[in-house]
């Protein structure tokens, strides 16, 4: 429960009482403009570690492309290495896929009747040691799980980056690994949407039958519920994808209702809000100034409790059809951590080809990217300030 | 249909297409700061005429007190005149009660089986002549209907004021009178609330029985539906009072849900809005920053059609319990036409003893007062500008 404790302590020491929120936030922004994350390595700072948890087929790789794009510095497979490497390396961020910590290969899992979701098929001791080493500034030789062959390939070297993005099934499962995360995100896709997405992909592309898709999902469900889903209680931000409420009875997943659940009191993380922070709002931007096609766009904002934590929740139901809709919405959201007017829209346009670029999944993934960028810059600035103080003493 | 035509022509010439609304509005504000309504008489300007329609017992006299307070200059019964005069005279505004144009006294109405709501019991020719005379700058000898005796008393002199408030059953009934109105308001109290209010007043204060109250309301209903209610289609602003939706099954009228329906495209009248003009919003301000007691406060804002006219609608359900709630709400409304921060709250506090000071009726009556003040100032400024142009030529 180390990470949990770390988060609750952050909650109590950094919670803004009513009235002081704006002051605290502007102070944070002052930090943000002083230093960029790319400058962190030169100053000898340690790696910022971000965990992103989700089931497979839930859009983690899309999310990673959006995150690395916002963070800057590119993200490519390591040059001259294993062509089946799951790692992406850039000037700012490195993405490590936690499937690489599978302790059992496909054949061994099959022989023992275990899924990849089962902790017994994963090596958390090694995961912890290596994440810790990277955070301490040391390169590691990380195993490589080959998704094509299902075998464990020879390890590859991972150097400490400015930001380490740990994406996979279990970034928050092990309490020691969890304790190393500076920020954590959980992608929570509802069963209805997961099913609709799988059908879209597997029926069309892989020739599966509807029955076999259902069977695959059902077979995974017990382990998913036991080992993956419970991690969301530790997440600082959760992106929930649900069926739309704009079209009665709609369940093809093409129009999603997406909720961004943001934990309050997390250091360096000021939740995004709509119009009036801390109140409850619903907003249909489509009207006199903005015309939208059917079924329109609906936003909601509010607050509540999520696994006992105080949270703010921003929700988008519907799809963007035109660029003006996206810009109009961006203009009315606050605390976005953008560096210039229209940065969210620009990011979404840059990745217009990625799934979710016209709805809340793309919007909220982009926003989370901006929040992580700011968080990283603030952590670096804070360390710089402490280093400067230490030098003075 | 003169007034109607006048309003629709204002609609077409002053309707702001999307994108230009803010520009037009700020231009209007520039007018408003140049001249005050109290200065109008000195410049020889004509009277601005405002019509306020509602059934009796619907809070017209409360509304008049709020309006004259916002307009300034006091409002007292004429000195040394008929002690039963229905008129209020102040430095800025004069309130005339249209009951004074009853053509039949109580006995005559009874003899002919007519209610005061029936146009045949009212002299619209005289009403038109006298309102027109006042608007042209001439004093009139207006009849006085004595509510105590039910008789028509000798007339009283009414001098042309800066603003003439015509309150009563039929300010928009006669097309000629309607054509003289610079702005018109309809107080629309739903049957449930009207009944609850009558019970509160008549059961407690006048010793009526529940049955007799029901009978009185039922007896008035056909004439009300035929002659009073249809006037709301001509109103530039309608204040609707409905039962709350915050307490299921509540119908005692103590917590009202009040809607301010504002016609679009009316010259010198920029509808109030919440957060984002021209969109659809619901807002519960009670939350992290503002605590409210049960059943809380809920606002809604949107647009639509009202008798074929484009309108904006602002709705408040619930009651203010504390001053901070009122100020918090005021801070988040736009286009209020206040002259200083907190003017709405100050007005509501000044009249804390009046019915509705803790809910949407008081809030929206106060806001309508501010809008009328601005409208009057803009009409005067416009006339001044035209006079100045004429002098140059």
PDB file of C-alpha atoms in Angstrom, chain A residues 215-378:
ATOM      1  CA  UNK A 215     -16.207 -16.680 -25.615  1.00  0.00           C
ATOM      2  CA  UNK A 216     -12.762 -14.987 -25.624  1.00  0.00           C
ATOM      3  CA  UNK A 217     -14.085 -12.036 -23.587  1.00  0.00           C
ATOM      4  CA  UNK A 218     -15.905 -14.301 -21.138  1.00  0.00           C
ATOM      5  CA  UNK A 219     -12.823 -16.474 -20.633  1.00  0.00           C
ATOM      6  CA  UNK A 220     -10.679 -13.453 -19.761  1.00  0.00           C
ATOM      7  CA  UNK A 221     -13.276 -11.903 -17.466  1.00  0.00           C
ATOM      8  CA  UNK A 222     -12.562 -13.701 -14.144  1.00  0.00           C
ATOM      9  CA  UNK A 223      -8.823 -12.866 -14.239  1.00  0.00           C
ATOM     10  CA  UNK A 224      -9.550  -9.361 -15.527  1.00  0.00           C
ATOM     11  CA  UNK A 225     -11.929  -8.746 -12.635  1.00  0.00           C
ATOM     12  CA  UNK A 226      -9.507 -10.210 -10.117  1.00  0.00           C
ATOM     13  CA  UNK A 227      -6.202  -8.637 -11.196  1.00  0.00           C
ATOM     14  CA  UNK A 228      -6.656  -5.764 -13.664  1.00  0.00           C
ATOM     15  CA  UNK A 229      -9.856  -3.932 -12.767  1.00  0.00           C
ATOM     16  CA  UNK A 230      -8.989  -3.402  -9.043  1.00  0.00           C
ATOM     17  CA  UNK A 231      -5.993  -1.253 -10.054  1.00  0.00           C
ATOM     18  CA  UNK A 232      -8.272   1.645 -10.962  1.00  0.00           C
ATOM     19  CA  UNK A 233      -8.716   2.492  -7.294  1.00  0.00           C
ATOM     20  CA  UNK A 234      -5.052   3.594  -7.253  1.00  0.00           C
ATOM     21  CA  UNK A 235      -5.198   5.670 -10.443  1.00  0.00           C
ATOM     22  CA  UNK A 236      -4.776   9.449 -10.291  1.00  0.00           C
ATOM     23  CA  UNK A 237      -6.828   9.699 -13.487  1.00  0.00           C
ATOM     24  CA  UNK A 238      -9.267   7.227 -15.005  1.00  0.00           C
ATOM     25  CA  UNK A 239     -10.622   7.442 -18.560  1.00  0.00           C
ATOM     26  CA  UNK A 240     -13.943   5.580 -18.623  1.00  0.00           C
ATOM     27  CA  UNK A 241     -15.543   4.698 -21.963  1.00  0.00           C
ATOM     28  CA  UNK A 242     -19.270   3.944 -21.872  1.00  0.00           C
ATOM     29  CA  UNK A 243     -22.097   3.669 -24.400  1.00  0.00           C
ATOM     30  CA  UNK A 244     -23.629   6.961 -25.523  1.00  0.00           C
ATOM     31  CA  UNK A 245     -26.773   8.271 -23.866  1.00  0.00           C
ATOM     32  CA  UNK A 246     -27.539  10.540 -26.813  1.00  0.00           C
ATOM     33  CA  UNK A 247     -29.006   7.753 -28.961  1.00  0.00           C
ATOM     34  CA  UNK A 248     -31.472   5.557 -27.062  1.00  0.00           C
ATOM     35  CA  UNK A 249     -30.533   1.881 -27.309  1.00  0.00           C
ATOM     36  CA  UNK A 250     -27.298   2.546 -29.205  1.00  0.00           C
ATOM     37  CA  UNK A 251     -24.557   0.013 -28.468  1.00  0.00           C
ATOM     38  CA  UNK A 252     -22.294  -0.162 -31.515  1.00  0.00           C
ATOM     39  CA  UNK A 253     -19.634   1.830 -29.645  1.00  0.00           C
ATOM     40  CA  UNK A 254     -19.218   4.316 -32.490  1.00  0.00           C
ATOM     41  CA  UNK A 255     -20.497   7.208 -30.390  1.00  0.00           C
ATOM     42  CA  UNK A 256     -18.870   6.823 -26.962  1.00  0.00           C
ATOM     43  CA  UNK A 257     -19.606   8.610 -23.717  1.00  0.00           C
ATOM     44  CA  UNK A 258     -16.220   9.199 -22.103  1.00  0.00           C
ATOM     45  CA  UNK A 259     -15.542  10.247 -18.519  1.00  0.00           C
ATOM     46  CA  UNK A 260     -12.301  11.673 -17.209  1.00  0.00           C
ATOM     47  CA  UNK A 261     -12.155  10.983 -13.477  1.00  0.00           C
ATOM     48  CA  UNK A 262      -9.482  13.107 -11.807  1.00  0.00           C
ATOM     49  CA  UNK A 263      -8.323  12.567  -8.244  1.00  0.00           C
ATOM     50  CA  UNK A 264      -8.280  15.726  -6.122  1.00  0.00           C
ATOM     51  CA  UNK A 265      -5.262  16.753  -4.067  1.00  0.00           C
ATOM     52  CA  UNK A 266      -2.640  15.028  -6.234  1.00  0.00           C
ATOM     53  CA  UNK A 267       0.527  17.093  -6.218  1.00  0.00           C
ATOM     54  CA  UNK A 268       1.229  18.896  -9.516  1.00  0.00           C
ATOM     55  CA  UNK A 269      -2.132  17.810 -10.939  1.00  0.00           C
ATOM     56  CA  UNK A 270      -4.908  20.425 -11.123  1.00  0.00           C
ATOM     57  CA  UNK A 271      -8.085  18.803 -12.485  1.00  0.00           C
ATOM     58  CA  UNK A 272      -9.632  20.235 -15.622  1.00  0.00           C
ATOM     59  CA  UNK A 273     -13.003  21.902 -15.157  1.00  0.00           C
ATOM     60  CA  UNK A 274     -15.930  23.362 -17.054  1.00  0.00           C
ATOM     61  CA  UNK A 275     -17.096  26.946 -16.327  1.00  0.00           C
ATOM     62  CA  UNK A 276     -17.323  26.796 -12.517  1.00  0.00           C
ATOM     63  CA  UNK A 277     -14.849  24.686 -10.543  1.00  0.00           C
ATOM     64  CA  UNK A 278     -16.408  22.440  -7.917  1.00  0.00           C
ATOM     65  CA  UNK A 279     -20.020  22.742  -9.084  1.00  0.00           C
ATOM     66  CA  UNK A 280     -22.240  20.425 -11.132  1.00  0.00           C
ATOM     67  CA  UNK A 281     -22.820  21.333 -14.765  1.00  0.00           C
ATOM     68  CA  UNK A 282     -24.214  19.900 -17.949  1.00  0.00           C
ATOM     69  CA  UNK A 283     -23.496  21.687 -21.210  1.00  0.00           C
ATOM     70  CA  UNK A 284     -24.681  21.177 -24.750  1.00  0.00           C
ATOM     71  CA  UNK A 285     -22.382  23.486 -26.708  1.00  0.00           C
ATOM     72  CA  UNK A 286     -24.374  22.929 -29.898  1.00  0.00           C
ATOM     73  CA  UNK A 287     -26.790  25.818 -30.187  1.00  0.00           C
ATOM     74  CA  UNK A 288     -26.879  29.310 -31.569  1.00  0.00           C
ATOM     75  CA  UNK A 289     -23.138  29.794 -31.913  1.00  0.00           C
ATOM     76  CA  UNK A 290     -22.114  26.227 -32.777  1.00  0.00           C
ATOM     77  CA  UNK A 291     -24.111  23.903 -35.000  1.00  0.00           C
ATOM     78  CA  UNK A 292     -23.553  20.159 -34.634  1.00  0.00           C
ATOM     79  CA  UNK A 293     -24.907  17.211 -36.571  1.00  0.00           C
ATOM     80  CA  UNK A 294     -26.935  14.416 -34.953  1.00  0.00           C
ATOM     81  CA  UNK A 295     -26.658  13.280 -32.163  1.00  0.00           C
ATOM     82  CA  UNK A 296     -24.773  16.367 -31.025  1.00  0.00           C
ATOM     83  CA  UNK A 297     -22.303  16.763 -28.185  1.00  0.00           C
ATOM     84  CA  UNK A 298     -23.023  16.885 -24.462  1.00  0.00           C
ATOM     85  CA  UNK A 299     -20.585  17.660 -21.676  1.00  0.00           C
ATOM     86  CA  UNK A 300     -21.029  17.135 -17.968  1.00  0.00           C
ATOM     87  CA  UNK A 301     -18.845  18.211 -15.073  1.00  0.00           C
ATOM     88  CA  UNK A 302     -19.150  17.426 -11.419  1.00  0.00           C
ATOM     89  CA  UNK A 303     -17.503  15.935  -8.386  1.00  0.00           C
ATOM     90  CA  UNK A 304     -17.893  12.975  -6.109  1.00  0.00           C
ATOM     91  CA  UNK A 305     -16.108  10.057  -4.534  1.00  0.00           C
ATOM     92  CA  UNK A 306     -14.268   7.283  -6.386  1.00  0.00           C
ATOM     93  CA  UNK A 307     -13.122   4.399  -4.209  1.00  0.00           C
ATOM     94  CA  UNK A 308     -13.188   6.759  -1.254  1.00  0.00           C
ATOM     95  CA  UNK A 309     -11.163   9.485  -2.947  1.00  0.00           C
ATOM     96  CA  UNK A 310     -12.530  12.924  -3.719  1.00  0.00           C
ATOM     97  CA  UNK A 311     -12.604  13.310  -7.508  1.00  0.00           C
ATOM     98  CA  UNK A 312     -13.681  15.719 -10.236  1.00  0.00           C
ATOM     99  CA  UNK A 313     -15.355  14.208 -13.270  1.00  0.00           C
ATOM    100  CA  UNK A 314     -15.542  15.631 -16.781  1.00  0.00           C
ATOM    101  CA  UNK A 315     -17.710  13.788 -19.282  1.00  0.00           C
ATOM    102  CA  UNK A 316     -18.126  14.055 -23.035  1.00  0.00           C
ATOM    103  CA  UNK A 317     -20.885  12.254 -24.901  1.00  0.00           C
ATOM    104  CA  UNK A 318     -20.952  12.435 -28.676  1.00  0.00           C
ATOM    105  CA  UNK A 319     -18.574  13.071 -31.541  1.00  0.00           C
ATOM    106  CA  UNK A 320     -16.795  16.036 -33.087  1.00  0.00           C
ATOM    107  CA  UNK A 321     -17.794  16.439 -36.714  1.00  0.00           C
ATOM    108  CA  UNK A 322     -16.023  19.668 -37.475  1.00  0.00           C
ATOM    109  CA  UNK A 323     -12.891  21.420 -36.303  1.00  0.00           C
ATOM    110  CA  UNK A 324     -14.868  24.401 -34.955  1.00  0.00           C
ATOM    111  CA  UNK A 325     -16.656  22.100 -32.518  1.00  0.00           C
ATOM    112  CA  UNK A 326     -13.361  20.932 -31.052  1.00  0.00           C
ATOM    113  CA  UNK A 327     -11.914  24.444 -30.786  1.00  0.00           C
ATOM    114  CA  UNK A 328     -15.154  25.761 -29.283  1.00  0.00           C
ATOM    115  CA  UNK A 329     -15.066  23.069 -26.621  1.00  0.00           C
ATOM    116  CA  UNK A 330     -11.356  23.597 -25.899  1.00  0.00           C
ATOM    117  CA  UNK A 331     -11.996  27.323 -25.409  1.00  0.00           C
ATOM    118  CA  UNK A 332     -14.538  26.612 -22.669  1.00  0.00           C
ATOM    119  CA  UNK A 333     -12.473  24.136 -20.625  1.00  0.00           C
ATOM    120  CA  UNK A 334     -10.190  25.422 -17.860  1.00  0.00           C
ATOM    121  CA  UNK A 335      -6.929  24.084 -16.374  1.00  0.00           C
ATOM    122  CA  UNK A 336      -6.012  22.351 -19.634  1.00  0.00           C
ATOM    123  CA  UNK A 337      -2.254  22.962 -19.150  1.00  0.00           C
ATOM    124  CA  UNK A 338      -1.876  23.949 -22.803  1.00  0.00           C
ATOM    125  CA  UNK A 339       1.077  26.136 -23.799  1.00  0.00           C
ATOM    126  CA  UNK A 340      -0.770  28.029 -26.532  1.00  0.00           C
ATOM    127  CA  UNK A 341      -4.342  28.673 -27.660  1.00  0.00           C
ATOM    128  CA  UNK A 342      -5.734  25.680 -29.549  1.00  0.00           C
ATOM    129  CA  UNK A 343      -3.026  23.188 -28.560  1.00  0.00           C
ATOM    130  CA  UNK A 344      -5.585  20.437 -27.829  1.00  0.00           C
ATOM    131  CA  UNK A 345      -7.206  20.897 -31.246  1.00  0.00           C
ATOM    132  CA  UNK A 346      -3.792  20.931 -32.907  1.00  0.00           C
ATOM    133  CA  UNK A 347      -2.827  17.641 -31.223  1.00  0.00           C
ATOM    134  CA  UNK A 348      -6.125  16.027 -32.181  1.00  0.00           C
ATOM    135  CA  UNK A 349      -5.726  17.164 -35.801  1.00  0.00           C
ATOM    136  CA  UNK A 350      -2.144  15.912 -35.968  1.00  0.00           C
ATOM    137  CA  UNK A 351      -3.440  12.482 -35.039  1.00  0.00           C
ATOM    138  CA  UNK A 352      -6.749  12.634 -36.899  1.00  0.00           C
ATOM    139  CA  UNK A 353      -6.045   9.109 -38.207  1.00  0.00           C
ATOM    140  CA  UNK A 354      -5.902   7.551 -34.722  1.00  0.00           C
ATOM    141  CA  UNK A 355      -9.050   5.937 -33.279  1.00  0.00           C
ATOM    142  CA  UNK A 356     -10.983   8.290 -31.005  1.00  0.00           C
ATOM    143  CA  UNK A 357      -9.714  11.535 -32.548  1.00  0.00           C
ATOM    144  CA  UNK A 358     -13.286  12.685 -33.041  1.00  0.00           C
ATOM    145  CA  UNK A 359     -14.583  11.864 -29.562  1.00  0.00           C
ATOM    146  CA  UNK A 360     -13.898  11.975 -25.833  1.00  0.00           C
ATOM    147  CA  UNK A 361     -11.278   9.202 -25.841  1.00  0.00           C
ATOM    148  CA  UNK A 362      -8.942  11.249 -28.038  1.00  0.00           C
ATOM    149  CA  UNK A 363      -9.823  14.485 -26.272  1.00  0.00           C
ATOM    150  CA  UNK A 364      -9.220  13.155 -22.772  1.00  0.00           C
ATOM    151  CA  UNK A 365      -6.078  11.204 -23.740  1.00  0.00           C
ATOM    152  CA  UNK A 366      -4.682  14.426 -25.186  1.00  0.00           C
ATOM    153  CA  UNK A 367      -5.654  16.374 -22.071  1.00  0.00           C
ATOM    154  CA  UNK A 368      -4.048  13.746 -19.828  1.00  0.00           C
ATOM    155  CA  UNK A 369      -0.901  14.095 -21.943  1.00  0.00           C
ATOM    156  CA  UNK A 370      -0.869  17.851 -21.319  1.00  0.00           C
ATOM    157  CA  UNK A 371      -1.377  17.303 -17.590  1.00  0.00           C
ATOM    158  CA  UNK A 372       1.509  14.798 -17.494  1.00  0.00           C
ATOM    159  CA  UNK A 373       3.761  17.216 -19.360  1.00  0.00           C
ATOM    160  CA  UNK A 374       3.000  19.930 -16.798  1.00  0.00           C
ATOM    161  CA  UNK A 375       3.390  17.511 -13.886  1.00  0.00           C
ATOM    162  CA  UNK A 376       6.797  16.447 -15.163  1.00  0.00           C
ATOM    163  CA  UNK A 377       7.916  20.049 -15.641  1.00  0.00           C
ATOM    164  CA  UNK A 378       6.804  20.902 -12.120  1.00  0.00           C
TER     165      UNK A 378
END
